[in-house]
mmCIF file of C-alpha atoms in Angstrom:
data_model
loop_
_atom_site.group_PDB
_atom_site.id
_atom_site.type_symbol
_atom_site.label_atom_id
_atom_site.label_comp_id
_atom_site.label_asym_id
_atom_site.label_seq_id
_atom_site.Cartn_x
_atom_site.Cartn_y
_atom_site.Cartn_z
ATOM 1 C CA MET A 1 68.598 96.130 113.799
ATOM 2 C CA GLY A 2 67.890 98.829 111.119
ATOM 3 C CA LYS A 3 65.269 98.728 108.609
ATOM 4 C CA PRO A 4 65.707 95.993 105.463
ATOM 5 C CA ILE A 5 65.367 98.048 102.150
ATOM 6 C CA LEU A 6 64.930 94.546 99.802
ATOM 7 C CA THR A 7 61.788 92.562 100.816
ATOM 8 C CA LEU A 8 61.543 88.268 100.531
ATOM 9 C CA LYS A 9 60.708 88.655 97.349
ATOM 10 C CA ASP A 10 64.019 90.665 96.799
ATOM 11 C CA LEU A 11 66.347 88.132 98.885
ATOM 12 C CA LYS A 12 64.403 85.424 96.899
ATOM 13 C CA LYS A 13 66.421 85.506 94.101
ATOM 14 C CA LEU A 14 69.305 84.283 95.545
ATOM 15 C CA PRO A 15 70.892 81.175 94.511
ATOM 16 C CA TYR A 16 70.339 79.934 98.342
ATOM 17 C CA ALA A 17 71.272 76.298 98.106
ATOM 18 C CA THR A 18 69.903 75.868 94.955
ATOM 19 C CA THR A 19 72.339 73.365 92.889
ATOM 20 C CA LEU A 20 69.682 73.135 90.121
ATOM 21 C CA PHE A 21 71.113 75.626 87.126
ATOM 22 C CA SER A 22 67.512 75.092 85.396
ATOM 23 C CA VAL A 23 66.426 76.500 89.122
ATOM 24 C CA ILE A 24 68.221 79.473 88.414
ATOM 25 C CA HIS A 25 67.392 80.554 85.167
ATOM 26 C CA GLU A 26 63.367 79.778 85.605
ATOM 27 C CA LYS A 27 63.408 81.816 88.715
ATOM 28 C CA LYS A 28 65.890 84.530 87.617
ATOM 29 C CA LYS A 29 67.906 83.672 90.580
ATOM 30 C CA VAL A 30 71.280 86.367 90.695
ATOM 31 C CA TYR A 31 73.556 83.560 89.060
ATOM 32 C CA VAL A 32 77.432 84.917 89.052
ATOM 33 C CA ASP A 33 78.185 84.459 85.144
ATOM 34 C CA LYS A 34 80.768 81.696 85.227
ATOM 35 C CA THR A 35 79.330 80.586 81.327
ATOM 36 C CA ALA A 36 83.163 81.385 80.060
ATOM 37 C CA MET A 37 85.146 79.292 81.397
ATOM 38 C CA ILE A 38 82.237 76.477 81.430
ATOM 39 C CA ALA A 39 82.512 77.176 77.727
ATOM 40 C CA ARG A 40 85.932 76.507 77.729
ATOM 41 C CA ILE A 41 86.276 73.643 79.354
ATOM 42 C CA ALA A 42 82.917 72.187 77.536
ATOM 43 C CA GLU A 43 84.671 73.402 74.009
ATOM 44 C CA THR A 44 88.709 73.086 74.107
ATOM 45 C CA GLU A 45 89.140 69.607 77.178
ATOM 46 C CA ASP A 46 88.707 65.545 74.853
ATOM 47 C CA ALA A 47 90.392 64.234 77.583
ATOM 48 C CA PRO A 48 87.832 63.569 80.791
ATOM 49 C CA VAL A 49 88.174 66.506 83.144
ATOM 50 C CA PHE A 50 88.574 66.562 87.371
ATOM 51 C CA LEU A 51 87.612 69.354 89.361
ATOM 52 C CA SER A 52 88.161 68.950 92.609
ATOM 53 C CA ARG A 53 87.398 71.478 95.563
ATOM 54 C CA PRO A 54 84.964 71.486 99.391
ATOM 55 C CA ARG A 55 82.351 71.609 100.522
ATOM 56 C CA ARG A 56 79.663 74.042 99.994
ATOM 57 C CA PHE A 57 81.386 75.149 96.235
ATOM 58 C CA GLY A 58 79.209 75.233 94.095
ATOM 59 C CA LYS A 59 79.969 71.798 92.395
ATOM 60 C CA SER A 60 77.032 70.546 92.018
ATOM 61 C CA LEU A 61 75.481 73.568 90.249
ATOM 62 C CA LEU A 62 78.536 73.515 88.507
ATOM 63 C CA VAL A 63 78.414 69.823 86.915
ATOM 64 C CA SER A 64 74.064 70.901 86.514
ATOM 65 C CA ALA A 65 75.111 73.706 84.465
ATOM 66 C CA PHE A 66 76.748 71.651 82.527
ATOM 67 C CA GLU A 67 73.837 69.223 82.014
ATOM 68 C CA SER A 68 72.161 72.241 80.921
ATOM 69 C CA LEU A 69 73.679 73.077 77.953
ATOM 70 C CA PHE A 70 74.512 69.652 76.878
ATOM 71 C CA SER A 71 70.495 68.762 76.857
ATOM 72 C CA LYS A 72 69.176 71.765 76.057
ATOM 73 C CA GLY A 73 71.852 74.171 73.995
ATOM 74 C CA LEU A 74 71.527 77.245 75.313
ATOM 75 C CA GLN A 75 68.118 77.143 76.475
ATOM 76 C CA ASP A 76 68.871 78.236 80.161
ATOM 77 C CA PHE A 77 72.059 80.654 79.159
ATOM 78 C CA LYS A 78 70.058 83.739 77.225
ATOM 79 C CA GLY A 79 71.929 86.736 78.026
ATOM 80 C CA LEU A 80 75.198 85.483 80.027
ATOM 81 C CA ASN A 81 78.107 85.176 77.871
ATOM 82 C CA ILE A 82 78.349 81.920 76.694
ATOM 83 C CA ASP A 83 75.367 83.045 74.537
ATOM 84 C CA THR A 84 76.333 86.183 73.349
ATOM 85 C CA GLY A 85 79.829 87.514 71.132
ATOM 86 C CA GLU A 86 81.789 85.603 69.573
ATOM 87 C CA ASP A 87 82.797 83.360 70.318
ATOM 88 C CA LYS A 88 78.746 81.760 71.304
ATOM 89 C CA TRP A 89 78.392 78.620 71.862
ATOM 90 C CA THR A 90 77.004 76.795 69.019
ATOM 91 C CA ASP A 91 77.695 72.616 69.822
ATOM 92 C CA LYS A 92 74.758 70.498 69.427
ATOM 93 C CA THR A 93 72.726 68.537 71.906
ATOM 94 C CA TYR A 94 73.216 65.143 73.568
ATOM 95 C CA LYS A 95 72.275 62.532 75.449
ATOM 96 C CA VAL A 96 73.627 63.302 79.583
ATOM 97 C CA VAL A 97 74.080 60.941 81.916
ATOM 98 C CA HIS A 98 74.637 61.993 85.312
ATOM 99 C CA LEU A 99 75.056 60.568 88.402
ATOM 100 C CA ASP A 100 75.326 62.391 91.423
ATOM 101 C CA PHE A 101 77.782 59.825 94.031
ATOM 102 C CA SER A 102 77.442 60.900 97.219
ATOM 103 C CA ASN A 103 73.406 59.967 96.822
ATOM 104 C CA TYR A 104 75.538 56.332 96.931
ATOM 105 C CA ALA A 105 77.281 57.981 100.169
ATOM 106 C CA SER A 106 76.197 54.554 102.547
ATOM 107 C CA CYS A 107 75.749 51.618 100.206
ATOM 108 C CA SER A 108 77.790 48.307 100.246
ATOM 109 C CA ARG A 109 79.130 46.955 97.151
ATOM 110 C CA GLU A 110 76.450 45.358 96.956
ATOM 111 C CA GLU A 111 73.599 47.814 97.019
ATOM 112 C CA PHE A 112 76.108 50.158 94.870
ATOM 113 C CA LYS A 113 76.925 48.227 92.400
ATOM 114 C CA ILE A 114 72.470 48.101 92.010
ATOM 115 C CA ARG A 115 71.614 50.919 92.217
ATOM 116 C CA LEU A 116 74.346 52.465 89.625
ATOM 117 C CA THR A 117 73.224 49.910 87.509
ATOM 118 C CA GLN A 118 69.529 50.857 88.546
ATOM 119 C CA ALA A 119 70.280 54.484 87.950
ATOM 120 C CA LEU A 120 72.453 54.304 84.479
ATOM 121 C CA THR A 121 69.308 51.551 83.407
ATOM 122 C CA ARG A 122 67.058 54.520 83.986
ATOM 123 C CA ARG A 123 68.787 57.118 82.230
ATOM 124 C CA LEU A 124 69.187 55.366 78.790
ATOM 125 C CA SER A 125 66.530 53.927 78.783
ATOM 126 C CA ASP A 126 65.562 55.774 75.553
ATOM 127 C CA VAL A 127 68.623 56.085 73.523
ATOM 128 C CA CYS A 128 68.144 51.361 73.719
ATOM 129 C CA SER A 129 66.638 48.577 75.411
ATOM 130 C CA LEU A 130 68.117 47.956 78.383
ATOM 131 C CA SER A 131 66.499 45.983 81.597
ATOM 132 C CA PRO A 132 68.639 46.431 84.478
ATOM 133 C CA LEU A 133 68.359 41.815 85.214
ATOM 134 C CA ASP A 134 70.302 39.915 83.285
ATOM 135 C CA GLU A 135 68.249 35.927 82.127
ATOM 136 C CA GLN A 136 68.925 34.663 85.700
ATOM 137 C CA GLY A 137 67.794 37.759 87.241
ATOM 138 C CA ASN A 138 71.259 38.944 88.972
ATOM 139 C CA TYR A 139 71.809 43.311 88.639
ATOM 140 C CA TYR A 140 74.500 43.813 85.794
ATOM 141 C CA ASP A 141 77.640 45.552 86.796
ATOM 142 C CA PRO A 142 77.412 48.434 85.339
ATOM 143 C CA ALA A 143 79.974 47.729 83.708
ATOM 144 C CA ASP A 144 77.940 45.974 81.711
ATOM 145 C CA ILE A 145 75.144 48.750 80.423
ATOM 146 C CA ILE A 146 77.632 50.740 79.347
ATOM 147 C CA ASP A 147 78.792 48.209 77.668
ATOM 148 C CA GLN A 148 75.334 47.251 76.472
ATOM 149 C CA VAL A 149 74.212 50.505 75.247
ATOM 150 C CA CYS A 150 78.154 51.520 73.719
ATOM 151 C CA LEU A 151 77.722 48.942 71.817
ATOM 152 C CA LYS A 152 74.452 50.749 69.772
ATOM 153 C CA ILE A 153 75.385 53.949 70.141
ATOM 154 C CA ALA A 154 77.762 56.593 67.599
ATOM 155 C CA ASP A 155 80.400 58.408 68.376
ATOM 156 C CA HIS A 156 80.356 60.983 70.521
ATOM 157 C CA SER A 157 76.718 60.609 71.730
ATOM 158 C CA LEU A 158 77.573 60.468 75.017
ATOM 159 C CA VAL A 159 77.997 63.520 78.111
ATOM 160 C CA LEU A 160 78.914 61.801 80.950
ATOM 161 C CA LEU A 161 78.932 63.881 84.624
ATOM 162 C CA ILE A 162 79.596 62.436 88.002
ATOM 163 C CA ASP A 163 79.196 63.822 91.270
ATOM 164 C CA GLU A 164 81.521 64.149 94.507
ATOM 165 C CA TYR A 165 82.815 60.324 92.869
ATOM 166 C CA ASP A 166 84.741 60.087 96.690
ATOM 167 C CA SER A 167 81.493 59.819 98.612
ATOM 168 C CA PRO A 168 81.504 56.031 98.946
ATOM 169 C CA PHE A 169 85.025 55.207 99.756
ATOM 170 C CA THR A 170 85.030 58.474 102.276
ATOM 171 C CA HIS A 171 81.953 56.957 104.409
ATOM 172 C CA HIS A 172 83.258 53.799 104.898
ATOM 173 C CA LEU A 173 86.551 54.869 105.549
ATOM 174 C CA GLY A 174 88.930 52.720 107.765
ATOM 175 C CA ASN A 175 86.727 50.017 106.143
ATOM 176 C CA LYS A 176 88.994 47.998 104.417
ATOM 177 C CA THR A 177 86.966 44.851 103.042
ATOM 178 C CA GLU A 178 84.557 47.018 102.073
ATOM 179 C CA MET A 179 86.940 49.809 100.587
ATOM 180 C CA ASP A 180 88.478 46.967 98.316
ATOM 181 C CA GLU A 181 85.302 45.510 97.302
ATOM 182 C CA LEU A 182 83.683 49.012 95.609
ATOM 183 C CA SER A 183 87.326 49.507 93.831
ATOM 184 C CA ALA A 184 86.529 46.088 91.769
ATOM 185 C CA VAL A 185 83.521 47.825 91.125
ATOM 186 C CA PHE A 186 84.918 51.342 89.923
ATOM 187 C CA SER A 187 87.796 49.576 87.526
ATOM 188 C CA ASN A 188 85.247 48.209 86.398
ATOM 189 C CA PHE A 189 83.004 50.909 85.447
ATOM 190 C CA PHE A 190 85.960 53.129 84.766
ATOM 191 C CA SER A 191 87.345 50.256 82.853
ATOM 192 C CA ALA A 192 84.219 50.384 80.593
ATOM 193 C CA ILE A 193 83.963 54.136 80.016
ATOM 194 C CA LYS A 194 87.444 53.923 78.664
ATOM 195 C CA THR A 195 87.539 51.119 76.634
ATOM 196 C CA TRP A 196 84.178 53.225 74.879
ATOM 197 C CA SER A 197 85.532 56.171 75.408
ATOM 198 C CA GLY A 198 85.246 57.798 71.151
ATOM 199 C CA LYS A 199 81.202 57.254 72.275
ATOM 200 C CA PHE A 200 80.997 60.123 74.163
ATOM 201 C CA ARG A 201 81.525 63.998 73.344
ATOM 202 C CA PHE A 202 82.244 65.068 77.330
ATOM 203 C CA ILE A 203 83.202 63.411 80.832
ATOM 204 C CA PHE A 204 83.324 65.184 83.746
ATOM 205 C CA ILE A 205 84.238 63.750 87.683
ATOM 206 C CA THR A 206 83.958 65.872 90.197
ATOM 207 C CA GLY A 207 85.106 65.419 94.222
ATOM 208 C CA ILE A 208 87.122 65.917 97.518
ATOM 209 C CA ALA A 209 90.373 63.548 97.523
ATOM 210 C CA ARG A 210 92.295 62.508 95.132
ATOM 211 C CA ILE A 211 91.989 59.462 95.806
ATOM 212 C CA ALA A 212 94.675 56.170 94.637
ATOM 213 C CA ASN A 213 92.284 53.019 94.863
ATOM 214 C CA VAL A 214 89.361 53.793 93.144
ATOM 215 C CA SER A 215 90.530 53.313 89.779
ATOM 216 C CA LEU A 216 90.101 56.803 88.599
ATOM 217 C CA PHE A 217 93.663 58.244 88.144
ATOM 218 C CA SER A 218 94.765 55.553 86.574
ATOM 219 C CA VAL A 219 92.441 53.970 84.511
ATOM 220 C CA PHE A 220 92.018 57.047 82.931
ATOM 221 C CA ASN A 221 95.375 57.591 82.074
ATOM 222 C CA ASN A 222 94.519 61.188 79.935
ATOM 223 C CA LEU A 223 92.258 62.837 82.839
ATOM 224 C CA LYS A 224 93.150 66.155 83.113
ATOM 225 C CA ASP A 225 92.924 67.735 86.211
ATOM 226 C CA ILE A 226 92.958 71.453 86.551
ATOM 227 C CA SER A 227 91.963 71.670 90.359
ATOM 228 C CA CYS A 228 95.215 73.940 90.871
ATOM 229 C CA HIS A 229 94.845 75.151 86.699
ATOM 230 C CA LYS A 230 95.180 79.414 86.253
ATOM 231 C CA ASN A 231 92.773 79.621 84.078
ATOM 232 C CA TYR A 232 89.349 77.937 86.531
ATOM 233 C CA ALA A 233 90.778 78.596 89.449
ATOM 234 C CA THR A 234 87.954 81.067 89.437
ATOM 235 C CA LEU A 235 85.485 78.931 88.315
ATOM 236 C CA LEU A 236 83.500 78.195 91.029
ATOM 237 C CA GLY A 237 83.360 80.264 94.795
ATOM 238 C CA ILE A 238 82.984 84.088 94.595
ATOM 239 C CA THR A 239 85.628 87.412 93.486
ATOM 240 C CA ASP A 240 85.785 90.818 95.010
ATOM 241 C CA GLU A 241 84.858 91.890 92.319
ATOM 242 C CA GLU A 242 81.933 90.142 91.530
ATOM 243 C CA LEU A 243 80.457 90.093 94.941
ATOM 244 C CA LYS A 244 80.517 94.181 94.274
ATOM 245 C CA ARG A 245 79.125 93.514 90.186
ATOM 246 C CA TYR A 246 75.926 90.695 91.295
ATOM 247 C CA PHE A 247 75.539 91.264 95.146
ATOM 248 C CA ASP A 248 76.080 95.141 95.658
ATOM 249 C CA PRO A 249 72.216 95.448 96.550
ATOM 250 C CA TYR A 250 72.210 92.613 98.965
ATOM 251 C CA VAL A 251 75.141 94.142 100.953
ATOM 252 C CA ARG A 252 73.419 97.281 100.319
ATOM 253 C CA ASN A 253 69.732 95.747 102.351
ATOM 254 C CA ALA A 254 72.638 94.299 105.115
ATOM 255 C CA ALA A 255 74.135 97.556 106.037
ATOM 256 C CA ALA A 256 70.740 98.986 105.997
ATOM 257 C CA VAL A 257 69.412 96.018 109.273
ATOM 258 C CA LEU A 258 72.760 95.720 110.983
ATOM 259 C CA ASP A 259 73.477 99.032 111.062
ATOM 260 C CA MET A 260 76.597 99.435 109.650
ATOM 261 C CA SER A 261 77.814 101.185 106.451
ATOM 262 C CA VAL A 262 78.837 99.024 103.158
ATOM 263 C CA SER A 263 82.060 99.764 103.145
ATOM 264 C CA GLU A 264 82.661 98.044 106.754
ATOM 265 C CA VAL A 265 80.200 95.039 105.747
ATOM 266 C CA TYR A 266 82.209 94.447 102.856
ATOM 267 C CA ASN A 267 85.644 94.550 105.263
ATOM 268 C CA ARG A 268 83.506 92.535 107.620
ATOM 269 C CA MET A 269 82.787 89.971 104.657
ATOM 270 C CA LYS A 270 86.325 89.921 103.429
ATOM 271 C CA SER A 271 88.200 89.383 106.690
ATOM 272 C CA LEU A 272 85.301 85.236 106.989
ATOM 273 C CA TYR A 273 84.315 84.098 103.806
ATOM 274 C CA ASP A 274 86.896 85.336 101.184
ATOM 275 C CA GLY A 275 90.795 83.875 100.951
ATOM 276 C CA PHE A 276 90.314 80.937 99.075
ATOM 277 C CA GLN A 277 92.526 80.437 96.538
ATOM 278 C CA PHE A 278 93.072 77.229 94.633
ATOM 279 C CA SER A 279 96.496 77.919 91.698
ATOM 280 C CA ILE A 280 99.782 79.417 92.839
ATOM 281 C CA GLU A 281 99.951 80.940 89.191
ATOM 282 C CA ASN A 282 96.547 82.925 89.778
ATOM 283 C CA GLU A 283 96.717 84.524 92.983
ATOM 284 C CA THR A 284 92.831 85.606 92.531
ATOM 285 C CA THR A 285 90.767 84.741 95.712
ATOM 286 C CA VAL A 286 87.444 84.596 96.132
ATOM 287 C CA TYR A 287 84.795 83.795 99.238
ATOM 288 C CA ASN A 288 83.133 80.933 99.982
ATOM 289 C CA PRO A 289 79.614 80.984 98.375
ATOM 290 C CA TRP A 290 78.090 79.026 100.653
ATOM 291 C CA SER A 291 78.623 81.880 103.548
ATOM 292 C CA VAL A 292 78.076 84.368 101.139
ATOM 293 C CA LEU A 293 75.047 83.352 100.772
ATOM 294 C CA SER A 294 73.952 82.456 103.746
ATOM 295 C CA PHE A 295 74.496 85.539 105.400
ATOM 296 C CA LEU A 296 73.430 87.740 102.210
ATOM 297 C CA SER A 297 69.490 86.188 102.008
ATOM 298 C CA ASP A 298 69.291 86.599 106.482
ATOM 299 C CA PRO A 299 71.369 89.432 107.463
ATOM 300 C CA GLU A 300 69.839 89.417 111.029
ATOM 301 C CA GLN A 301 71.419 87.449 111.908
ATOM 302 C CA GLY A 302 74.837 88.716 111.544
ATOM 303 C CA PHE A 303 77.789 87.638 110.406
ATOM 304 C CA LEU A 304 78.684 84.001 111.859
ATOM 305 C CA ASN A 305 79.977 81.428 111.386
ATOM 306 C CA PHE A 306 78.682 79.701 108.454
ATOM 307 C CA TRP A 307 81.600 76.505 107.828
ATOM 308 C CA TYR A 308 81.136 74.875 110.676
ATOM 309 C CA SER A 309 77.106 74.841 111.212
ATOM 310 C CA THR A 310 77.003 73.238 108.076
ATOM 311 C CA SER A 311 77.702 69.878 107.469
ATOM 312 C CA GLY A 312 80.863 71.753 104.537
ATOM 313 C CA GLY A 313 83.521 72.583 107.028
ATOM 314 C CA THR A 314 83.237 69.491 107.960
ATOM 315 C CA PRO A 315 83.083 66.187 105.892
ATOM 316 C CA THR A 316 83.482 62.544 106.005
ATOM 317 C CA ILE A 317 86.975 61.738 104.964
ATOM 318 C CA LEU A 318 87.704 64.511 107.952
ATOM 319 C CA ILE A 319 85.881 63.310 110.404
ATOM 320 C CA LYS A 320 86.911 59.686 110.047
ATOM 321 C CA TYR A 321 90.471 60.471 109.505
ATOM 322 C CA LEU A 322 90.838 62.473 113.022
ATOM 323 C CA GLU A 323 88.809 58.286 114.909
ATOM 324 C CA ASN A 324 92.305 57.663 113.614
ATOM 325 C CA THR A 325 94.331 58.544 116.403
ATOM 326 C CA ASP A 326 97.961 59.398 115.489
ATOM 327 C CA PHE A 327 95.895 62.174 113.320
ATOM 328 C CA GLN A 328 94.273 63.356 115.839
ATOM 329 C CA ASP A 329 97.083 63.832 117.622
ATOM 330 C CA LEU A 330 98.576 66.155 114.495
ATOM 331 C CA PHE A 331 95.386 67.962 114.530
ATOM 332 C CA ASN A 332 95.171 69.399 118.528
ATOM 333 C CA LYS A 333 98.777 70.215 117.291
ATOM 334 C CA LEU A 334 98.082 71.445 114.574
ATOM 335 C CA SER A 335 94.573 73.494 115.757
ATOM 336 C CA TYR A 336 96.557 74.926 119.205
ATOM 337 C CA ARG A 337 99.192 76.281 116.794
ATOM 338 C CA VAL A 338 95.581 78.427 115.250
ATOM 339 C CA LYS A 339 94.126 79.117 118.672
ATOM 340 C CA GLU A 340 97.896 80.646 119.732
ATOM 341 C CA GLY A 341 98.532 82.097 116.376
ATOM 342 C CA SER A 342 101.537 80.512 115.708
ATOM 343 C CA LEU A 343 101.429 78.305 113.169
ATOM 344 C CA THR A 344 103.768 78.225 110.223
ATOM 345 C CA ASP A 345 103.182 78.197 106.940
ATOM 346 C CA TYR A 346 103.020 74.381 105.055
ATOM 347 C CA LEU A 347 105.107 73.979 101.801
ATOM 348 C CA ALA A 348 103.336 72.552 99.653
ATOM 349 C CA GLU A 349 104.826 71.505 95.106
ATOM 350 C CA GLU A 350 102.592 72.021 92.964
ATOM 351 C CA ASP A 351 103.423 68.026 92.241
ATOM 352 C CA MET A 352 102.030 66.926 96.035
ATOM 353 C CA LEU A 353 98.336 68.758 95.297
ATOM 354 C CA LEU A 354 98.152 67.247 92.904
ATOM 355 C CA SER A 355 99.194 64.035 94.163
ATOM 356 C CA LYS A 356 96.941 60.627 94.829
ATOM 357 C CA SER A 357 96.472 59.183 97.963
ATOM 358 C CA ALA A 358 95.290 55.883 99.810
ATOM 359 C CA PRO A 359 91.751 56.942 100.943
ATOM 360 C CA ASP A 360 93.113 55.986 104.621
ATOM 361 C CA GLN A 361 96.975 57.473 103.622
ATOM 362 C CA ILE A 362 96.200 60.967 102.577
ATOM 363 C CA PRO A 363 98.819 63.241 104.604
ATOM 364 C CA ILE A 364 96.850 65.690 106.892
ATOM 365 C CA GLU A 365 98.389 68.663 105.746
ATOM 366 C CA MET A 366 96.157 67.703 101.882
ATOM 367 C CA LEU A 367 93.556 66.868 103.819
ATOM 368 C CA LEU A 368 93.076 69.736 104.723
ATOM 369 C CA TYR A 369 93.686 71.877 101.803
ATOM 370 C CA GLN A 370 91.241 69.531 100.157
ATOM 371 C CA THR A 371 88.584 69.685 102.202
ATOM 372 C CA GLY A 372 88.680 73.997 102.438
ATOM 373 C CA TYR A 373 90.575 74.192 106.130
ATOM 374 C CA PHE A 374 93.604 75.246 103.714
ATOM 375 C CA THR A 375 93.611 76.954 101.126
ATOM 376 C CA LEU A 376 97.083 77.956 99.166
ATOM 377 C CA ARG A 377 99.453 80.978 99.142
ATOM 378 C CA LYS A 378 102.413 81.445 96.308
ATOM 379 C CA ASP A 379 106.047 81.524 97.730
ATOM 380 C CA SER A 380 108.096 80.953 94.291
ATOM 381 C CA PRO A 381 106.057 80.361 91.049
ATOM 382 C CA GLU A 382 106.520 76.280 91.601
ATOM 383 C CA ILE A 383 105.740 76.012 95.585
ATOM 384 C CA ALA A 384 102.388 77.282 97.928
ATOM 385 C CA LYS A 385 102.760 78.207 100.862
ATOM 386 C CA LEU A 386 99.685 76.236 102.353
ATOM 387 C CA ALA A 387 97.289 78.639 104.859
ATOM 388 C CA ILE A 388 93.777 79.243 106.584
ATOM 389 C CA PRO A 389 92.049 81.067 104.693
ATOM 390 C CA ASN A 390 90.387 83.120 106.760
ATOM 391 C CA ASP A 391 88.846 83.883 110.294
ATOM 392 C CA GLU A 392 85.583 82.219 109.775
ATOM 393 C CA VAL A 393 88.233 78.781 109.103
ATOM 394 C CA SER A 394 90.631 79.885 111.312
ATOM 395 C CA GLU A 395 87.410 79.762 113.968
ATOM 396 C CA SER A 396 86.107 76.489 112.458
ATOM 397 C CA LEU A 397 88.981 75.294 113.278
ATOM 398 C CA ILE A 398 89.589 75.144 116.530
ATOM 399 C CA LYS A 399 85.860 74.371 116.708
ATOM 400 C CA LEU A 400 86.608 71.376 114.831
ATOM 401 C CA SER A 401 89.397 70.606 117.802
ATOM 402 C CA LEU A 402 87.577 71.421 120.016
ATOM 403 C CA ASP A 403 84.420 68.518 119.697
ATOM 404 C CA ILE A 404 86.874 65.569 118.510
ATOM 405 C CA ASN A 405 88.260 65.786 122.015
#
């Protein structure tokens, strides 16, 4: 091993495992400036916005950035694109309700209802007087809290941010009774939000899978799904240009530690961690930020498979699917073809990429795309190939096939 050229203090500037935008600002950590796209979404999208990405791609940090922007204005954005030039953000601040549904992943229907009601009551108690319990001492439905608040507030005064909306469903995959009961709570909740849509300045929702019976997609008939939109293809992830612009000192440090040339490190990182494409119309690929930051923060460990060594590469919904014998058989056949280097690209129309399915009926190819094992490659203006993005994911696919057998 060679000698590092950066200190531990320098390495702590990397935003490794950082999901709070305010921490990025306070600790002066490296931030890949995506605020021009963030401003575009916040300024131009009046309908509720949905974004799907695999785990470990920075969805939570993005949601936190929206929270900072709407609750504190430009306080955490000094010097970034959104703070400079003709397009500088000038909107006022709002009451923000930020909910992370992954916190309720293992909850039963009743637990989910109670905890969501408690969370809404805590977050909105400064807007009006609220209690999570009715006169009989029973917990209100979350929709009831929305009704109580929206009766008393001005139009366009709330911002709603929901991260990992699908976590409670994917955790209970295979338990139809529990999923049906959860669906009823979801339906009431989203219906209340739709009823009071005029009270919301902005609604943003993230997840991995597009689940048909969660009510999100049926209730919000005006939902704007930007998951495959060309303007936001690089909203999450790191492009080649961004890697060199923001992380070149860290790449050079890795080269010094590993006794490699800088170009060799860049090439190795590209083959392992790049290759994710999220739009047919925008062929720019991005690196998985979790893998990049994991490598650069501790280059002495070498070019490891960070995708599969954390829960990022094996989300609950995929594991639950592979407990099903039929899906396991399809997956094993696909993995064998990967191992033999004979994978034929799957083709998918854009409508298929944005389609919704019952949680236990998602086509295996689409599930592998949504969880990041497949990515897009353009075949024609309206047709995409589904291909494996890079060597790290290819290896992970084989490891997963061995682990489930």
